[in-house]
mmCIF file of C-alpha atoms in Angstrom:
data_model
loop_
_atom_site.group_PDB
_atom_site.id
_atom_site.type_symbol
_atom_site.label_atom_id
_atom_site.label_comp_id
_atom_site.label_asym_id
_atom_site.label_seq_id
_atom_site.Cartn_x
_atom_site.Cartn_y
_atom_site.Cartn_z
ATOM 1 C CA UNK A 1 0.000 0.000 0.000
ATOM 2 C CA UNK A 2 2.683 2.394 1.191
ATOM 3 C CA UNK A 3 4.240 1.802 -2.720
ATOM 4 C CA UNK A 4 1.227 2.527 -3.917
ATOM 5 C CA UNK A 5 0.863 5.627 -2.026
ATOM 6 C CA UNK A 6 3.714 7.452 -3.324
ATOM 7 C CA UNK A 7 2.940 6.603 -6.768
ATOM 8 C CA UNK A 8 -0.107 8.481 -6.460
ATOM 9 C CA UNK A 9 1.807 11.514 -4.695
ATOM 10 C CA UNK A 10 4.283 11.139 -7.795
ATOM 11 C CA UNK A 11 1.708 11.632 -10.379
ATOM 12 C CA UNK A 12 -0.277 14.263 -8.862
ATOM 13 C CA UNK A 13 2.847 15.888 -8.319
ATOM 14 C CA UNK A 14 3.702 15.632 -11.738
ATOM 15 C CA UNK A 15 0.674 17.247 -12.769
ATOM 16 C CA UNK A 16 1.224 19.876 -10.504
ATOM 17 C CA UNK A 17 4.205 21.478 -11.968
ATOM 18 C CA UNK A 18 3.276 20.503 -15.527
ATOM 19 C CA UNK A 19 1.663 23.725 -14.865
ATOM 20 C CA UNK A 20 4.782 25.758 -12.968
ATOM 21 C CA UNK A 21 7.096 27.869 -14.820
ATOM 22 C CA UNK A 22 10.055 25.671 -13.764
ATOM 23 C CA UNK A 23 13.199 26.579 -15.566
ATOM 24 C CA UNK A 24 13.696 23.178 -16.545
ATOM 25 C CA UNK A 25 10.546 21.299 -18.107
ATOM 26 C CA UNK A 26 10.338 17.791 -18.537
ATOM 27 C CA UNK A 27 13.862 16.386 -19.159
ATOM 28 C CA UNK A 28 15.365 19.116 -20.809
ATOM 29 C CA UNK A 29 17.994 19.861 -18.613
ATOM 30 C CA UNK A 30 21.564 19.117 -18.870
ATOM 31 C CA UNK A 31 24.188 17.364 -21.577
ATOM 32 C CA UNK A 32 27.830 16.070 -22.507
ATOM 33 C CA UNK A 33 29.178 19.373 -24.240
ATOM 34 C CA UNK A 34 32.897 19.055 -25.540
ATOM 35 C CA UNK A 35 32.962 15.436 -24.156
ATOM 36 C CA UNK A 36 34.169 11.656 -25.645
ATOM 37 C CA UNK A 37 32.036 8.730 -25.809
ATOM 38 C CA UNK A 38 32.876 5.970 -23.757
ATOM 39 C CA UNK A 39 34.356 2.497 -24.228
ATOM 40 C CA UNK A 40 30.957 0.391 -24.160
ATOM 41 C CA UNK A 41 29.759 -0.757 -20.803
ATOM 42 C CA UNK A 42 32.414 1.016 -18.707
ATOM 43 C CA UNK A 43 30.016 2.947 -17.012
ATOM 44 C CA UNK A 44 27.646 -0.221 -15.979
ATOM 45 C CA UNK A 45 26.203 2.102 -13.113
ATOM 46 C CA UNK A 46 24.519 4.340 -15.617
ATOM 47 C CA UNK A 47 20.551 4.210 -15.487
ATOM 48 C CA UNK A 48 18.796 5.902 -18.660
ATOM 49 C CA UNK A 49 15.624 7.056 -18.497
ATOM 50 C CA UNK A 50 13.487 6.615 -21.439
ATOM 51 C CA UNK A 51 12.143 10.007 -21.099
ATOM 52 C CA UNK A 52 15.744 11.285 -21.215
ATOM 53 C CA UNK A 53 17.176 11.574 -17.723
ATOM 54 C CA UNK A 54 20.228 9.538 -16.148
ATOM 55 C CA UNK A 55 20.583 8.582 -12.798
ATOM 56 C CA UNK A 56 23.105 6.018 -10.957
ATOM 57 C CA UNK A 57 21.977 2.772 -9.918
ATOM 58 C CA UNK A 58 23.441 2.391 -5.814
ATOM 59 C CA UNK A 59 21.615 -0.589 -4.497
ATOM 60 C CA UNK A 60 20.433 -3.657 -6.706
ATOM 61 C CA UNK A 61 17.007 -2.042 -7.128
ATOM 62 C CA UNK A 62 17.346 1.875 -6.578
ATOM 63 C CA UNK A 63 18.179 4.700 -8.793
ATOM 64 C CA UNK A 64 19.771 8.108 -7.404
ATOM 65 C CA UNK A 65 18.598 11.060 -9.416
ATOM 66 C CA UNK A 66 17.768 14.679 -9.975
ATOM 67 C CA UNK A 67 14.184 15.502 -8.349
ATOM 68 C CA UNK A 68 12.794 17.148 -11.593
ATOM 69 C CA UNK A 69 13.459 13.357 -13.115
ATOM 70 C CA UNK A 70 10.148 12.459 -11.998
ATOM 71 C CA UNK A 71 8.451 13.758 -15.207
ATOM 72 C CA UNK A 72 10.421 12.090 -17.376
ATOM 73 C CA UNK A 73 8.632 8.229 -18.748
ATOM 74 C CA UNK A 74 8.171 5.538 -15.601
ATOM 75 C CA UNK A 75 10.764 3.087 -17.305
ATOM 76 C CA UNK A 76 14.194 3.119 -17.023
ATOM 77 C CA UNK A 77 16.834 0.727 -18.741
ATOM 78 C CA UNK A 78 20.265 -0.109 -17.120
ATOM 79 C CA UNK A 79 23.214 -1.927 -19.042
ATOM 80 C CA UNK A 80 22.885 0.357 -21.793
ATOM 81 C CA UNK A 81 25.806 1.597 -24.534
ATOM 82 C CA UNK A 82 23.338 2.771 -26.753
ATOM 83 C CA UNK A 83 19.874 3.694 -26.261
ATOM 84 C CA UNK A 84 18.681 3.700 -29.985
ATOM 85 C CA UNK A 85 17.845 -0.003 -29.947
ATOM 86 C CA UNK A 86 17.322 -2.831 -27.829
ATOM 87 C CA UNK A 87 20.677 -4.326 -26.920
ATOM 88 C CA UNK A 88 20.842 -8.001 -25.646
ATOM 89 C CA UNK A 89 22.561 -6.718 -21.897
ATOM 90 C CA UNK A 90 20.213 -4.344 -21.477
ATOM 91 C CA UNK A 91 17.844 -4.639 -18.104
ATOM 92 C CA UNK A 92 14.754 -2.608 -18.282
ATOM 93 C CA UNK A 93 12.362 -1.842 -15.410
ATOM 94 C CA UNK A 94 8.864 0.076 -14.209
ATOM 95 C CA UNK A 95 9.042 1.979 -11.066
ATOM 96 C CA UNK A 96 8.053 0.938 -8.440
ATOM 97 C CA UNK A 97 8.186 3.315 -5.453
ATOM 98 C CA UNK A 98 9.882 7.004 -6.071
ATOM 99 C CA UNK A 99 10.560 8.897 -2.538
ATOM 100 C CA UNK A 100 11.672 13.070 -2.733
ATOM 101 C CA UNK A 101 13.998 14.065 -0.536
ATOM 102 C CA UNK A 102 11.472 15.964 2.183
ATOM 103 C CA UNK A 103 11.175 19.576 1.581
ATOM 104 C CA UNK A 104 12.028 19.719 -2.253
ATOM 105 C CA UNK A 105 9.137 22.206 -3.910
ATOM 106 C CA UNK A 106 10.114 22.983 -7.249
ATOM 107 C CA UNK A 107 7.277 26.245 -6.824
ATOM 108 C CA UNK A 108 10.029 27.821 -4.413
ATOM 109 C CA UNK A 109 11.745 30.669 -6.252
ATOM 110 C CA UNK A 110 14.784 28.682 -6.041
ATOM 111 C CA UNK A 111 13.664 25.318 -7.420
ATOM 112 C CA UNK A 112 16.902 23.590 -6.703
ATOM 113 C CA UNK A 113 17.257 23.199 -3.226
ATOM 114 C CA UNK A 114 16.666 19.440 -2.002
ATOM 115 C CA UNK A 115 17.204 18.966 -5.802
ATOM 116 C CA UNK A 116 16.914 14.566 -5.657
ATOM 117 C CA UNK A 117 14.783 11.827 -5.381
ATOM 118 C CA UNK A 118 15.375 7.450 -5.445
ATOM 119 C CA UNK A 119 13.353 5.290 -7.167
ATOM 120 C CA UNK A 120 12.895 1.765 -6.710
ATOM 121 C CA UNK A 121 12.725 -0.556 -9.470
ATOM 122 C CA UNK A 122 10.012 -3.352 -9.688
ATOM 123 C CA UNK A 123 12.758 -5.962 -8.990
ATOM 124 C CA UNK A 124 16.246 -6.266 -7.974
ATOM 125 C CA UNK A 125 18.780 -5.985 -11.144
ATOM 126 C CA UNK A 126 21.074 -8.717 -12.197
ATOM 127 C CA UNK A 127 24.642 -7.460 -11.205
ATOM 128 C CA UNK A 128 27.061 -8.393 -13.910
ATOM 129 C CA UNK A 129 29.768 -6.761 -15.953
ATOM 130 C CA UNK A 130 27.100 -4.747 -17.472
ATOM 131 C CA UNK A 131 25.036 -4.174 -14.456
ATOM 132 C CA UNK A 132 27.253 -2.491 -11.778
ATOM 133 C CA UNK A 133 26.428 -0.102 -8.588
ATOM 134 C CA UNK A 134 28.185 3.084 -7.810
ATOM 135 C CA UNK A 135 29.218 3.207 -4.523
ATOM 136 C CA UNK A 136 28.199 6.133 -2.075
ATOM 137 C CA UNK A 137 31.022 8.548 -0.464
ATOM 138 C CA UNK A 138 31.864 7.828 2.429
ATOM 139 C CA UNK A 139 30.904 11.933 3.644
ATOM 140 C CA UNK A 140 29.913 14.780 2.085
ATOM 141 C CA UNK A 141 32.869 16.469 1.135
ATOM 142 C CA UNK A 142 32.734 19.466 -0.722
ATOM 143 C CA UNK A 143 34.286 19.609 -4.017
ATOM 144 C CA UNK A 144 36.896 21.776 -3.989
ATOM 145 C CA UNK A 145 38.509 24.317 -6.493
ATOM 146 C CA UNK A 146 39.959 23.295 -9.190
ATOM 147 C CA UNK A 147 39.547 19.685 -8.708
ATOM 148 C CA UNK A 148 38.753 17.631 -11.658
ATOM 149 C CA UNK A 149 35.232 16.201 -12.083
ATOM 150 C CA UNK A 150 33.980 13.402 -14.946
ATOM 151 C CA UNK A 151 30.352 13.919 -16.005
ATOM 152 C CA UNK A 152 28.565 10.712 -17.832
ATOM 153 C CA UNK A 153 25.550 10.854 -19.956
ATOM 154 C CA UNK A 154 23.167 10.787 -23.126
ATOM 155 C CA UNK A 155 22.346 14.549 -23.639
ATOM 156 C CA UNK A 156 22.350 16.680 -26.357
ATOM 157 C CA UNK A 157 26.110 18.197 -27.825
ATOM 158 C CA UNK A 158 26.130 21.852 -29.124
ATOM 159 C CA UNK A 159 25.956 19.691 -32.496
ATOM 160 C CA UNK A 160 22.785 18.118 -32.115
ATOM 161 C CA UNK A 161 19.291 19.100 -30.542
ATOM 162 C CA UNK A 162 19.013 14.638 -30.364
ATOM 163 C CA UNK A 163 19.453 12.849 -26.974
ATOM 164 C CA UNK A 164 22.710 11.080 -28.055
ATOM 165 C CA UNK A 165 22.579 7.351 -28.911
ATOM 166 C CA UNK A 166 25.650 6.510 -27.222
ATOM 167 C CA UNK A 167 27.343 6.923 -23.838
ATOM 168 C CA UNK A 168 29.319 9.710 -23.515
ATOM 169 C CA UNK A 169 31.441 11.588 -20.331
ATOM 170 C CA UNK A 170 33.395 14.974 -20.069
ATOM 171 C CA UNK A 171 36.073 16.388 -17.952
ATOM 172 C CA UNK A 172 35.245 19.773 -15.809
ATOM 173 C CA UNK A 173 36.902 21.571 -13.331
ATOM 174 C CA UNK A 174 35.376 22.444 -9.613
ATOM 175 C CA UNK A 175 34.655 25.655 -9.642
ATOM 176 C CA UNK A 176 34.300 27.626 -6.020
ATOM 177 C CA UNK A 177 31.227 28.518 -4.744
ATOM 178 C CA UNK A 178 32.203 31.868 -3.648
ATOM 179 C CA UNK A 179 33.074 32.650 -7.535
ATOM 180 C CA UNK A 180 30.503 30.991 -8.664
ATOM 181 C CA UNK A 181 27.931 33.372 -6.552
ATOM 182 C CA UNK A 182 29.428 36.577 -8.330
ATOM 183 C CA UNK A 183 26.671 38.248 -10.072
ATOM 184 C CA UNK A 184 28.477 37.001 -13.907
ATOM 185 C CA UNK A 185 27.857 33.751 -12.826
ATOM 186 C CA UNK A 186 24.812 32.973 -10.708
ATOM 187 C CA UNK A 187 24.457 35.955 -8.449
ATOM 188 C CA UNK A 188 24.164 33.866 -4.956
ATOM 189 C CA UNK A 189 21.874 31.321 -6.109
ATOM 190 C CA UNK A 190 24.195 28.177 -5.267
ATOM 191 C CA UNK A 191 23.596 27.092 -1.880
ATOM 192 C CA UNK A 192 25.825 24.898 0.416
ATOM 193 C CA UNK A 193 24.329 21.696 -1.159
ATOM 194 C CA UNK A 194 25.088 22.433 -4.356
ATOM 195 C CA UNK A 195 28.430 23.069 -6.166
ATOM 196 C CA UNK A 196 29.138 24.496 -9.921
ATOM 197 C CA UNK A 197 31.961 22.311 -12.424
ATOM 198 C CA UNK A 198 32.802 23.582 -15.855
ATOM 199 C CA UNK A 199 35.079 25.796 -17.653
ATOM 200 C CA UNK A 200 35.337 29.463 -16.757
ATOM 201 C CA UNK A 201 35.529 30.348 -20.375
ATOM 202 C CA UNK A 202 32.526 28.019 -21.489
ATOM 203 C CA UNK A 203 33.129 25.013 -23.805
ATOM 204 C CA UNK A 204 32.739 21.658 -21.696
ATOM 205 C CA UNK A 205 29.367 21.374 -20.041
ATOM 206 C CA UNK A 206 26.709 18.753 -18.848
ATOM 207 C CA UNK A 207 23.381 19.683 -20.818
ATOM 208 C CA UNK A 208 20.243 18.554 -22.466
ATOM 209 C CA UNK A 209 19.250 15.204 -21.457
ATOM 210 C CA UNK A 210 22.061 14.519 -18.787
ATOM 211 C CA UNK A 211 19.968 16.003 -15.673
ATOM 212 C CA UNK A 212 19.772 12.831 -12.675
ATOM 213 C CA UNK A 213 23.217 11.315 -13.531
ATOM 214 C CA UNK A 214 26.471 11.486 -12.097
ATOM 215 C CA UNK A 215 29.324 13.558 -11.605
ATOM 216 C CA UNK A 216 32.774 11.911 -10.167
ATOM 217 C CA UNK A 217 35.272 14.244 -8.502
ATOM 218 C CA UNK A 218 38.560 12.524 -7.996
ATOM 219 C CA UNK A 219 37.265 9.214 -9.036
ATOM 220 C CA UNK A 220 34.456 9.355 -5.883
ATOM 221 C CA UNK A 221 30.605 10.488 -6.864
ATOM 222 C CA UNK A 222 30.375 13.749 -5.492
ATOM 223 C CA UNK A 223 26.972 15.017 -6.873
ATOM 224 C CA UNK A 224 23.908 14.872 -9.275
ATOM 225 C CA UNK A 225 23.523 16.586 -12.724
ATOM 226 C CA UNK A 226 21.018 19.466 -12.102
ATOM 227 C CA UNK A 227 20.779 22.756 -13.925
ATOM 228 C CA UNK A 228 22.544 25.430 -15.827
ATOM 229 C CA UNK A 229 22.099 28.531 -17.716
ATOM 230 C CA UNK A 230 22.673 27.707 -21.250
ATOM 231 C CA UNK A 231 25.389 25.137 -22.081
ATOM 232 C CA UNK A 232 29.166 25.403 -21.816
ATOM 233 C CA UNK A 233 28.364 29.236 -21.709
ATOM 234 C CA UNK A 234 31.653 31.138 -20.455
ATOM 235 C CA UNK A 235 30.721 31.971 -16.804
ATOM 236 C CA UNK A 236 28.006 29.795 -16.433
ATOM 237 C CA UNK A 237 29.066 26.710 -15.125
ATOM 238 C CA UNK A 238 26.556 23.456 -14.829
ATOM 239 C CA UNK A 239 25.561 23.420 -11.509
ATOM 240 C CA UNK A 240 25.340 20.019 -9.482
ATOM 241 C CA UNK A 241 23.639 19.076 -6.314
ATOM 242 C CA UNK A 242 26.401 18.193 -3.792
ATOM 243 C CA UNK A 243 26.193 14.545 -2.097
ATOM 244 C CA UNK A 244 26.167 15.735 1.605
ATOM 245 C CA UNK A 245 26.305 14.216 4.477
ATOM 246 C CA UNK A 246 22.503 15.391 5.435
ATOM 247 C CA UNK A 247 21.813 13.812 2.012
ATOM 248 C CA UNK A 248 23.871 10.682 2.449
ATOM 249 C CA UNK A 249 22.130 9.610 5.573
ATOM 250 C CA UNK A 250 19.014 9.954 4.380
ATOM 251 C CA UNK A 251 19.702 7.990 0.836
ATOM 252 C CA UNK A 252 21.398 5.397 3.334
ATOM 253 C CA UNK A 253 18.050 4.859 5.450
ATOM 254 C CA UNK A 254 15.907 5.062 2.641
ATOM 255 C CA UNK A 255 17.261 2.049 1.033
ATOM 256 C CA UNK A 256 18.021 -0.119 4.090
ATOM 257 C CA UNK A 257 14.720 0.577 4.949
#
């Protein structure tokens, strides 16, 4: 009952802020700019939506993702290269049971804050060398200046308007938050739990269709693919929601429970 429950939340959620002026709609909302695509099936803890969104699959049947995710399509496929076909190592799900990190309200002038939701999948996925989890940090560190990040998804390029058909990843640099408050760049609208990665004179960027999955700082998963003014604009950075400790203890309860 309680599954069913938050379903129904979910959807009349949805509906909701189908009518909001949200700066983000639907899954447009972040993509590989400037990036590489990936040797197939290196990232096996990538989880594609089919309405566009990534997320990262940390236990055998939950997905970590960006809050605004919700209103993308209830299925979401996991051993995927490429998401233009079916391909034989491919794992695809409904969803089960989606729980919002308390307090998110998207109708809040700054939409972002609490910016991330789970999702459980109908069943448990079969771990393999296509199937993989990404581990949690261990805390919430902060990302710090300068530090190098890897982004991984299926969004758009400044080439194409298309979700991508194929896995790709960029490299972007932490950028601090005290900079990235400065009224070029977003004028104190990053708060503590959130952190900005890019290049201060634009040209690698997460983008279109990237929103919900991960960023890596130093080879740990630091954070969640959330918005951004433009892509790979100079000065405006894609901003990510930091994985803090606040967050981590609830994401560890959740999923235990």
């Amino acid at each position: 009952m309680k599954k069913a429950s938050n379903l129904q939340k979910y959807k009349k959620f949805q509906s909701i802020l189908d009518q909001t002026s949200l700066i983000l709609h639907k899954c447009e909302c972040s993509k590989i700019v400037g990036g590489v695509e990936v040797k197939p099936h290196s990232r096996p803890f990538m989880a594609y939506f089919t309405g566009g969104c990534g997320g990262a699959l940390i236990k055998e049947d939950w997905v970590l993702t960006a809050a605004h995710c919700y209103m993308c399509d209830e299925h979401v496929i996991l051993g995927a290269h490429s998401v233009a076909g079916r391909e034989k190592h491919q794992q695809k799900f409904f969803i089960a049971n989606v729980v919002m990190y308390p307090g998110y309200n998207p109708m809040l002038k700054n939409a972002f804050v609490f910016h991330l939701f789970i999702l459980q999948l109908s069943r448990k996925a079969i771990l393999n060398k296509y199937v993989s989890l990404l581990g949690l940090p261990a805390s919430g560190v902060d990302v710090e200046n300068a530090e190098i990040c890897t982004v991984t998804g299926w969004g758009h390029t400044l080439t194409s308007d298309d979700i991508l058909e194929v896995l790709r990843e960029v490299n972007v640099t932490g950028i601090d938050r005290e900079t990235c408050n400065t009224p070029d760049y977003y004028n104190g609208g990053i708060t503590e739990n959130m952190f900005c990665a890019g290049e201060k004179l634009g040209g690698k960027d997460s983008c279109q269709g990237d929103s919900g999955g991960p960023i890596q700082c130093s080879g740990v998963y630091r954070g969640i693919v959330s918005f951004g003014e433009g892509c790979a604009l100079p000065k405006k950075p894609g901003v990510y929601t930091l994985l803090t400790d606040e967050y981590l203890d609830w994401i560890k309860k959740t999923i235990s429970a």
